[in-house]
Coordinates of C-alpha atoms in Angstrom, one line a residue:
X1 CA -27.9 -11.0 215.4
X2 CA -24.3 -10.1 215.6
X3 CA -22.3 -11.0 219.1
X4 CA -18.9 -10.6 220.5
X5 CA -17.4 -13.4 222.9
X6 CA -14.6 -13.2 225.0
X7 CA -12.8 -16.5 225.9
X8 CA -10.1 -17.8 228.4
X9 CA -9.5 -21.3 228.1
X10 CA -7.6 -22.8 231.4
X11 CA -6.5 -26.6 231.1
X12 CA -5.6 -27.8 234.4
X13 CA -2.4 -29.6 233.6
X14 CA 1.2 -29.3 233.0
X15 CA 1.1 -29.0 229.3
X16 CA -1.7 -26.4 229.3
X17 CA 0.0 -24.1 226.5
X18 CA 0.0 -26.9 224.0
X19 CA -4.2 -27.2 224.3
X20 CA -4.6 -22.9 224.4
X21 CA -2.5 -22.4 221.4
X22 CA -4.5 -25.4 219.5
X23 CA -7.5 -24.0 220.4
X24 CA -6.6 -20.4 219.3
X25 CA -5.3 -21.9 216.3
X26 CA -9.0 -23.9 215.3
X27 CA -10.1 -20.2 216.1
X28 CA -8.2 -18.2 213.6
X29 CA -8.6 -21.0 211.1
X30 CA -12.5 -20.2 211.1
X31 CA -14.6 -17.5 208.9
X32 CA -15.0 -15.7 212.1
X33 CA -13.2 -12.1 213.0
X34 CA -10.4 -13.4 215.8
X35 CA -8.7 -10.6 218.3
X36 CA -6.2 -12.1 221.1
X37 CA -4.7 -10.2 223.6
X38 CA -2.2 -11.6 226.7
X39 CA -5.6 -12.8 229.2
X40 CA -8.1 -13.6 226.7
X41 CA -9.2 -14.5 222.8
X42 CA -12.5 -12.7 221.6
X43 CA -14.2 -14.0 218.2
X44 CA -17.0 -12.2 216.5
X45 CA -20.1 -12.9 214.1
X46 CA -23.6 -13.9 213.9
X47 CA -25.1 -15.6 216.9
X48 CA -26.4 -19.1 215.2
X49 CA -22.6 -19.8 213.3
X50 CA -20.6 -18.8 215.8
X51 CA -22.4 -20.4 218.8
X52 CA -22.7 -23.7 216.9
X53 CA -18.8 -23.6 215.9
X54 CA -17.9 -22.6 219.5
X55 CA -19.8 -25.8 220.6
X56 CA -18.1 -28.0 218.4
X57 CA -14.6 -26.6 219.1
X58 CA -15.2 -25.9 223.1
X59 CA -15.9 -29.8 222.8
X60 CA -12.7 -30.7 220.8
X61 CA -10.7 -28.9 223.5
X62 CA -12.4 -30.7 226.5
X63 CA -11.9 -33.9 224.6
X64 CA -8.1 -33.2 224.5
X65 CA -7.9 -33.0 228.7
X66 CA -8.9 -34.7 231.8
X67 CA -10.0 -31.1 233.4
X68 CA -10.3 -27.7 231.7
X69 CA -12.1 -24.4 232.6
X70 CA -13.6 -21.9 230.3
X71 CA -14.7 -18.7 230.8
X72 CA -17.2 -16.6 228.1
X73 CA -18.3 -13.8 228.2
X74 CA -21.4 -12.8 225.3
X75 CA -22.3 -9.4 224.9
X76 CA -25.2 -8.7 221.8
X77 CA -23.1 -6.6 219.7
X78 CA -20.2 -6.6 217.2
X79 CA -17.5 -5.2 219.5
X80 CA -14.6 -5.9 216.9
X81 CA -14.1 -2.3 215.7
X82 CA -13.9 -1.0 219.2
X83 CA -11.7 1.8 219.8
X84 CA -11.3 3.8 222.9
X85 CA -12.0 7.4 222.6
X86 CA -10.2 8.4 225.7

């Protein structure tokens, strides 16, 4: 099944930007479709492969900092082609 995942990573330390940028670069380097905006990053793909990938990348990101918050929303559909019709 296809899913869309919205991610917001917030490392709670002064050099947070470096950690956010590294996380986004690893998402970009994946096989998945990745879209970014100023508030969050979206990634799209098959549930099993995407969730397995995210589990590894989130763990890697958390290992780099003392405290970090990750907000994640998952939608059961591929919304990567969404365009407003209004």
